[in-house]
Amino acid sequence: MPIARPAASVALEGFELRVLHLPLVSPFTTSFGTETVREVIVVRAMTADGEGWGEIVTQDAPLYSSEYTQGAWDVATRFLIPALLRRGTVAPHEVAGILEPFIGHRMAKAGLELALLDAALRLEGRSLGDHLGAVRDRVPSGVSVGIQRDPAALVETVRGYLDEGYVRIKIKIKPGRDVDDTAAVRDAFGGIPLQVDANSAYTLADAGTLAELDRFDLLLIEQPLQEDDIVDHATLAKQLRTPVCLDESIVSAKAAADAIALGSASVINIKAGRVGGYLEAVRVHDLCRDASVPVWCGGMLETGIGRAANAALAALPGFTLPGDVSASSRFYRRDIVTEPAVLEDGHVRVPTGPGLGVEIDPVALDEVTVEKVVVRS
Ligand code: OSB
Ligand code: MG
């Protein structure tokens, strides 16, 4: 359902941006690289009546998409924030329109919009979940498992997550680390809900290898081809029994509609950062629901800020598959919020407090801050 009542305007006075370096509990390897420290930008919107927090989910290098930390920092401080401050008083649903003249940079826009949503909803005493249309008080929790040293190590890592209670396993694959890794997990754990994510590592020439995955009864294969391979994904989907799910390709509600119309995806991963914000994410959800296309909530190794927002989003009715909304401890020993998301019976609770429903731990935040700037009106 579209959002019925927009959040109120806030009187903007400035924005604080911080680059954080959060050490990961273990290295995270995908087809595009290995991370040991999560570099991310945290946003604080400063208003006449309070503050609000957001997160820009770019990584240090443009490997998942074209966005990256210093690019987001530059565009936010030089163009996006000044445009918002020139308006003075802004409601969250106006942010996308104000920033529309600036092409792309969706993660940067999403982080700023989230900070305004948090600020506005805190003032109104409404939770982000209520605002977006959440219909559940907790969401089933899946886990994204990076490529390990070998299939045996992968099996042991997956075993640990299953023991913790995660209800769905996603493993990362790349050429040469696909069929054997998937077979090892399927053989070790029988009929667990299992899916794979290629992060664009294949081409249509690999269709034969990808079809070998059909025998593992996967929930889906995520983003086998490049971001702009929208026609090739449709061609590939016809050759696979495994449902094709798109992540990187879905950069907006329009892109989602096009992918569905072309038959490029039968499942969609929704990430607010990738589509330019939580409000656009709800629009993607709504159109997928109208088209009976199942969606699930993706993740970008969020801090407690984005993790709380993702739990709220994943509680919308069209999110019929478990998302990558895992406990904070999956990635971090110490989060920057006072009550990090925990796993309870394979689920993560949807916060109910005003705005994001989580509070920042200022000491923990300072400890991982490596760069800070304040841009004022
Ligand atoms: O493709 O879903 C992805 C992390 C960084 C960049 C891209 C992806 C991921 C993940 C992790 O798979 C999901 C999570 O945050 O748990
Ligand atoms: Mg993905």
Coordinates of C-alpha atoms and ligand atoms in Angstrom, one line a residue:
M1 CA 0.0 0.0 0.0
P2 CA 1.3 3.4 -0.8
I3 CA 2.3 5.6 2.1
A4 CA -0.9 7.4 3.1
R5 CA 0.3 10.1 5.4
P6 CA 3.7 11.7 4.6
A7 CA 6.1 12.6 7.4
A8 CA 6.1 16.2 8.4
S9 CA 8.6 18.9 7.4
V10 CA 11.7 19.6 9.4
A11 CA 13.6 22.9 9.6
L12 CA 17.1 22.0 8.5
E13 CA 20.1 23.6 10.1
G14 CA 22.9 21.4 8.8
F15 CA 24.2 17.9 8.3
E16 CA 27.1 16.1 9.9
L17 CA 28.8 13.4 7.9
R18 CA 31.2 10.8 9.3
V19 CA 33.2 8.1 7.6
L20 CA 33.4 5.1 9.9
H21 CA 35.8 2.1 9.8
L22 CA 34.1 -0.8 11.5
P23 CA 36.2 -4.0 11.8
L24 CA 34.3 -7.1 10.6
V25 CA 34.2 -10.2 12.8
S26 CA 35.5 -12.2 9.8
P27 CA 36.5 -11.3 6.3
F28 CA 33.6 -11.0 3.8
T29 CA 34.5 -12.3 0.3
T30 CA 32.3 -11.9 -2.8
S31 CA 33.0 -12.3 -6.5
F32 CA 34.2 -8.7 -6.5
G33 CA 36.6 -8.7 -3.5
T34 CA 37.3 -9.2 0.2
E35 CA 36.4 -6.7 3.0
T36 CA 37.9 -6.9 6.5
V37 CA 36.7 -3.4 7.6
R38 CA 33.4 -1.9 6.7
E39 CA 33.9 1.6 5.5
V40 CA 30.6 3.5 5.6
I41 CA 29.2 7.0 6.0
V42 CA 26.8 8.0 8.8
V43 CA 24.6 11.1 8.4
R44 CA 23.2 13.3 11.2
A45 CA 20.5 15.7 10.1
M46 CA 20.5 18.7 12.4
T47 CA 17.1 20.4 12.7
A48 CA 15.6 23.3 14.7
D49 CA 13.8 20.7 16.8
G50 CA 16.1 17.7 17.1
E51 CA 18.2 15.4 15.0
G52 CA 17.9 12.3 12.8
W53 CA 20.3 9.6 11.6
G54 CA 20.9 8.0 8.3
E55 CA 23.5 5.8 6.6
I56 CA 25.1 6.0 3.2
V57 CA 25.9 2.3 2.3
T58 CA 28.6 2.9 -0.2
Q59 CA 31.8 0.8 0.2
D60 CA 35.4 2.1 -0.1
A61 CA 35.7 1.1 -3.8
P62 CA 33.2 1.1 -6.7
L63 CA 33.1 -2.7 -7.0
Y64 CA 29.5 -3.5 -6.2
S65 CA 28.2 -0.5 -8.1
S66 CA 29.6 2.8 -9.4
E67 CA 29.2 4.5 -6.0
Y68 CA 32.0 4.6 -3.4
T69 CA 32.7 6.4 -0.1
Q70 CA 34.7 9.4 -1.3
G71 CA 32.4 9.9 -4.3
A72 CA 29.4 9.9 -2.1
W73 CA 31.1 12.3 0.4
D74 CA 32.0 14.7 -2.4
V75 CA 28.5 14.7 -4.1
A76 CA 26.8 15.0 -0.7
T77 CA 28.8 17.9 0.6
R78 CA 29.2 19.7 -2.7
F79 CA 25.7 19.3 -4.2
L80 CA 23.1 17.3 -2.3
I81 CA 23.3 18.8 1.1
P82 CA 23.5 22.4 -0.2
A83 CA 20.4 21.8 -2.3
L84 CA 18.5 20.6 0.8
L85 CA 19.8 23.4 3.0
R86 CA 18.7 26.0 0.4
R87 CA 15.1 24.8 0.8
G88 CA 15.4 25.2 4.5
T89 CA 12.2 23.4 5.5
V90 CA 11.9 20.0 3.9
A91 CA 9.6 17.0 4.3
P92 CA 11.2 13.6 3.7
H93 CA 9.0 12.8 0.7
E94 CA 10.3 16.0 -1.0
V95 CA 13.9 14.9 -0.8
A96 CA 14.0 12.8 -3.9
G97 CA 12.5 15.6 -6.0
I98 CA 14.9 18.2 -4.7
L99 CA 17.8 16.0 -5.5
E100 CA 16.5 14.7 -8.8
P101 CA 18.6 17.1 -11.0
F102 CA 21.7 15.4 -9.7
I103 CA 22.1 12.2 -11.8
G104 CA 22.6 8.9 -10.0
H105 CA 24.3 8.8 -6.5
R106 CA 21.3 6.9 -5.1
M107 CA 23.1 5.6 -2.0
A108 CA 24.1 9.2 -1.1
K109 CA 20.5 10.4 -1.6
A110 CA 19.1 7.5 0.4
G111 CA 21.3 8.2 3.4
L112 CA 20.2 11.9 3.5
E113 CA 16.5 11.0 3.1
L114 CA 16.7 8.4 5.9
A115 CA 18.2 11.0 8.2
L116 CA 15.3 13.3 7.4
L117 CA 12.8 10.5 7.9
D118 CA 14.2 9.7 11.3
A119 CA 14.2 13.4 12.3
A120 CA 10.6 13.9 11.2
L121 CA 9.2 10.7 12.6
R122 CA 11.0 11.2 16.0
L123 CA 9.2 14.6 16.3
E124 CA 5.8 13.0 15.4
G125 CA 6.4 10.0 17.7
R126 CA 5.9 7.5 14.9
S127 CA 8.1 4.6 14.0
L128 CA 9.6 4.1 10.6
G129 CA 7.9 0.7 10.4
D130 CA 4.5 2.2 11.0
H131 CA 5.3 4.9 8.4
L132 CA 6.4 2.6 5.7
G133 CA 3.5 0.1 6.2
A134 CA 5.0 -2.7 8.3
V135 CA 2.5 -5.5 9.1
R136 CA 4.8 -7.7 11.2
D137 CA 6.6 -7.1 14.5
R138 CA 9.6 -9.3 13.6
V139 CA 11.1 -10.5 10.3
P140 CA 12.7 -13.9 9.4
S141 CA 16.4 -13.6 9.3
G142 CA 18.6 -14.9 6.5
V143 CA 22.4 -14.7 6.3
S144 CA 24.7 -13.9 3.5
V145 CA 27.8 -16.1 3.6
G146 CA 31.0 -15.1 1.8
I147 CA 33.2 -17.3 -0.3
Q148 CA 35.4 -19.4 2.0
R149 CA 38.8 -21.1 1.6
D150 CA 37.2 -24.2 0.2
P151 CA 33.8 -26.1 0.2
A152 CA 34.6 -27.8 3.5
A153 CA 35.3 -24.5 5.2
L154 CA 32.1 -23.2 3.7
V155 CA 30.1 -26.1 5.2
E156 CA 31.6 -25.4 8.7
T157 CA 30.8 -21.7 8.4
V158 CA 27.2 -22.4 7.3
R159 CA 26.8 -24.9 10.1
G160 CA 27.6 -22.2 12.6
Y161 CA 24.9 -19.9 11.2
L162 CA 22.3 -22.7 11.2
D163 CA 23.2 -23.4 14.8
E164 CA 22.6 -19.8 15.6
G165 CA 19.1 -20.1 14.1
Y166 CA 19.3 -18.3 10.7
V167 CA 16.3 -19.5 8.7
R168 CA 17.8 -19.1 5.2
I169 CA 21.3 -19.4 3.8
K170 CA 22.7 -17.4 0.9
I171 CA 26.1 -18.3 -0.4
K172 CA 28.3 -16.1 -2.6
I173 CA 29.5 -17.7 -5.8
K174 CA 31.9 -16.9 -8.7
P175 CA 33.2 -18.8 -11.7
G176 CA 35.2 -21.8 -10.3
R177 CA 33.5 -21.5 -6.9
D178 CA 29.9 -22.4 -7.8
V179 CA 28.7 -25.9 -8.4
D180 CA 31.0 -27.6 -5.9
D181 CA 30.4 -25.1 -3.1
T182 CA 26.6 -25.3 -3.6
A183 CA 26.7 -29.1 -3.7
A184 CA 28.7 -29.2 -0.5
V185 CA 26.2 -27.1 1.4
R186 CA 23.2 -28.9 -0.1
D187 CA 24.7 -32.4 0.7
A188 CA 25.6 -31.4 4.3
F189 CA 22.3 -29.8 5.3
G190 CA 19.6 -31.4 3.2
G191 CA 16.5 -29.3 2.4
I192 CA 17.4 -26.0 4.0
P193 CA 16.2 -22.8 2.3
L194 CA 19.3 -22.0 0.1
Q195 CA 20.1 -19.4 -2.5
V196 CA 23.2 -18.2 -4.3
D197 CA 24.5 -14.7 -5.2
A198 CA 26.9 -14.1 -8.1
N199 CA 27.3 -10.3 -7.9
S200 CA 27.4 -10.0 -11.7
A201 CA 30.3 -12.5 -12.1
Y202 CA 29.0 -14.4 -15.2
T203 CA 28.1 -13.9 -18.8
L204 CA 25.5 -15.6 -21.0
A205 CA 28.3 -17.9 -22.1
D206 CA 28.2 -19.4 -18.6
A207 CA 24.6 -20.5 -19.0
G208 CA 25.6 -24.2 -19.0
T209 CA 27.4 -23.9 -15.7
L210 CA 24.5 -22.0 -14.1
A211 CA 22.0 -24.6 -15.3
E212 CA 24.0 -27.2 -13.4
L213 CA 22.8 -25.4 -10.2
D214 CA 19.2 -26.3 -11.2
R215 CA 19.6 -29.7 -9.5
F216 CA 20.1 -28.1 -6.0
D217 CA 16.5 -26.7 -5.7
L218 CA 17.7 -23.2 -4.9
L219 CA 15.2 -20.5 -3.9
L220 CA 16.8 -18.3 -6.5
I221 CA 20.0 -17.2 -8.2
E222 CA 20.8 -13.5 -7.5
Q223 CA 22.3 -11.2 -10.1
P224 CA 24.3 -13.7 -12.3
L225 CA 25.0 -11.1 -15.1
Q226 CA 26.0 -7.4 -15.2
E227 CA 23.9 -4.5 -13.9
D228 CA 22.8 -3.4 -17.4
D229 CA 22.4 -6.9 -18.8
I230 CA 18.6 -6.6 -18.6
V231 CA 17.9 -8.5 -21.9
D232 CA 20.6 -11.1 -21.2
H233 CA 19.0 -11.9 -17.9
A234 CA 15.7 -12.5 -19.6
T235 CA 17.5 -14.9 -22.1
L236 CA 19.2 -16.7 -19.2
A237 CA 16.0 -17.0 -17.1
K238 CA 14.5 -19.0 -20.0
Q239 CA 17.4 -21.5 -19.8
L240 CA 17.3 -22.0 -16.0
R241 CA 14.8 -23.7 -13.7
T242 CA 16.2 -21.8 -10.8
P243 CA 14.3 -18.4 -10.5
V244 CA 16.5 -15.4 -11.4
C245 CA 16.5 -12.6 -8.8
L246 CA 18.0 -9.2 -9.6
D247 CA 19.9 -7.0 -7.1
E248 CA 22.4 -4.7 -8.9
S249 CA 20.1 -4.1 -11.9
I250 CA 17.2 -2.8 -9.9
V251 CA 18.2 0.8 -9.4
S252 CA 14.6 2.3 -9.2
A253 CA 10.9 1.4 -9.3
K254 CA 11.1 2.0 -13.1
A255 CA 13.9 -0.5 -13.5
A256 CA 12.0 -3.1 -11.5
A257 CA 8.9 -2.6 -13.7
D258 CA 11.0 -3.0 -16.8
A259 CA 12.8 -6.1 -15.5
I260 CA 9.4 -7.7 -14.7
A261 CA 7.9 -6.8 -18.1
L262 CA 10.9 -8.2 -19.9
G263 CA 11.0 -11.4 -17.9
S264 CA 14.5 -10.6 -16.6
A265 CA 13.6 -11.4 -12.9
S266 CA 10.9 -13.4 -11.2
V267 CA 12.1 -12.3 -7.7
I268 CA 13.5 -8.9 -6.6
N269 CA 16.0 -8.0 -3.9
I270 CA 15.1 -4.6 -2.5
K271 CA 17.9 -2.4 -1.1
A272 CA 16.9 1.1 -0.1
G273 CA 20.4 2.5 -0.8
R274 CA 20.5 1.0 -4.3
V275 CA 17.2 2.5 -5.3
G276 CA 17.7 6.0 -3.8
G277 CA 15.9 5.6 -0.5
Y278 CA 13.3 3.8 1.7
L279 CA 10.4 5.7 0.1
E280 CA 11.4 4.5 -3.4
A281 CA 12.0 1.0 -1.9
V282 CA 8.3 1.0 -0.8
R283 CA 7.4 1.9 -4.4
V284 CA 9.4 -1.1 -5.7
H285 CA 7.6 -3.3 -3.1
D286 CA 4.2 -2.0 -4.1
L287 CA 4.7 -2.6 -7.9
C288 CA 6.1 -6.0 -7.3
R289 CA 3.2 -6.9 -5.0
D290 CA 0.8 -5.8 -7.8
A291 CA 2.7 -8.0 -10.2
S292 CA 2.8 -10.9 -7.7
V293 CA 6.6 -10.8 -7.8
P294 CA 8.0 -11.9 -4.4
V295 CA 10.6 -9.5 -2.9
W296 CA 13.1 -9.7 0.0
C297 CA 15.2 -7.2 1.8
G298 CA 18.9 -7.1 0.8
G299 CA 21.7 -5.8 3.0
M300 CA 24.9 -3.8 2.6
L301 CA 26.5 -4.7 5.9
E302 CA 24.6 -2.0 7.6
T303 CA 25.4 -0.5 11.0
G304 CA 22.6 -0.4 13.6
I305 CA 21.1 2.6 11.8
G306 CA 20.5 0.9 8.4
R307 CA 19.8 -2.4 10.0
A308 CA 16.9 -1.0 12.0
A309 CA 15.5 0.6 8.9
N310 CA 15.9 -2.6 6.9
A311 CA 13.9 -4.5 9.6
A312 CA 11.1 -2.0 9.2
L313 CA 11.1 -2.3 5.4
A314 CA 11.2 -6.1 5.5
A315 CA 8.1 -6.1 7.6
L316 CA 6.0 -4.9 4.7
P317 CA 3.5 -7.5 3.4
G318 CA 5.2 -8.2 0.0
F319 CA 8.4 -9.3 1.6
T320 CA 7.5 -13.0 1.4
L321 CA 11.1 -14.4 1.4
P322 CA 13.6 -14.1 4.3
G323 CA 16.0 -11.2 3.8
D324 CA 19.6 -10.5 4.5
V325 CA 18.5 -8.9 7.7
S326 CA 20.8 -10.7 10.1
A327 CA 21.9 -9.9 13.7
S328 CA 24.5 -7.1 14.1
S329 CA 26.9 -9.8 15.5
R330 CA 27.0 -11.4 12.1
F331 CA 29.3 -8.6 11.1
Y332 CA 30.3 -6.5 14.1
R333 CA 31.7 -7.1 17.6
R334 CA 30.5 -3.6 18.6
D335 CA 27.8 -1.7 16.8
I336 CA 27.2 2.1 17.0
V337 CA 23.7 1.8 18.5
T338 CA 22.9 1.0 22.1
E339 CA 20.6 -2.0 21.3
P340 CA 22.0 -3.8 18.2
A341 CA 19.7 -6.2 16.3
V342 CA 19.8 -9.7 17.8
L343 CA 18.6 -13.1 16.6
E344 CA 15.6 -14.4 18.5
D345 CA 14.2 -17.7 17.2
G346 CA 15.6 -17.0 13.7
H347 CA 14.0 -13.5 13.6
V348 CA 15.0 -9.9 14.1
R349 CA 12.6 -7.6 15.8
V350 CA 11.1 -4.5 14.1
P351 CA 11.9 -1.5 16.3
T352 CA 8.8 0.3 17.5
G353 CA 10.2 3.5 19.0
P354 CA 10.0 6.8 17.2
G355 CA 11.9 7.1 14.0
L356 CA 14.4 4.4 13.5
G357 CA 13.7 3.2 17.1
V358 CA 17.3 2.8 18.0
E359 CA 19.7 5.2 19.8
I360 CA 23.2 6.0 18.9
D361 CA 26.0 5.1 21.3
P362 CA 28.2 8.3 21.0
V363 CA 31.3 6.6 22.5
A364 CA 31.1 3.7 20.1
L365 CA 30.5 6.1 17.2
D366 CA 33.5 8.3 18.0
E367 CA 35.7 5.3 18.4
V368 CA 35.2 4.2 14.7
T369 CA 35.0 7.7 13.2
V370 CA 37.9 8.4 10.8
E371 CA 36.6 11.6 9.1
K372 CA 33.9 14.1 10.1
V373 CA 32.5 17.3 8.5
V374 CA 29.6 19.6 9.4
V375 CA 27.8 21.4 6.5
R376 CA 25.6 24.2 7.8
S377 CA 23.0 26.5 6.2
Ligands
OSB1 O1 25.1 -8.5 -3.2 O2 23.8 -8.6 -1.6 C1 24.8 -8.3 -2.0 C2 27.1 -7.0 0.7 C3 27.7 -6.0 0.1 C4 27.4 -5.7 -1.2 C5 26.5 -6.5 -1.9 C6 25.9 -7.6 -1.2 C7 26.2 -7.8 0.1 C8 25.6 -9.0 0.8 C9 25.6 -8.8 2.3 O3 25.3 -10.0 0.3 C10 24.2 -8.7 2.8 C11 24.1 -8.3 4.3 O4 24.3 -7.1 4.6 O5 23.9 -9.1 5.1
MG2 MG 23.4 -9.3 -4.1

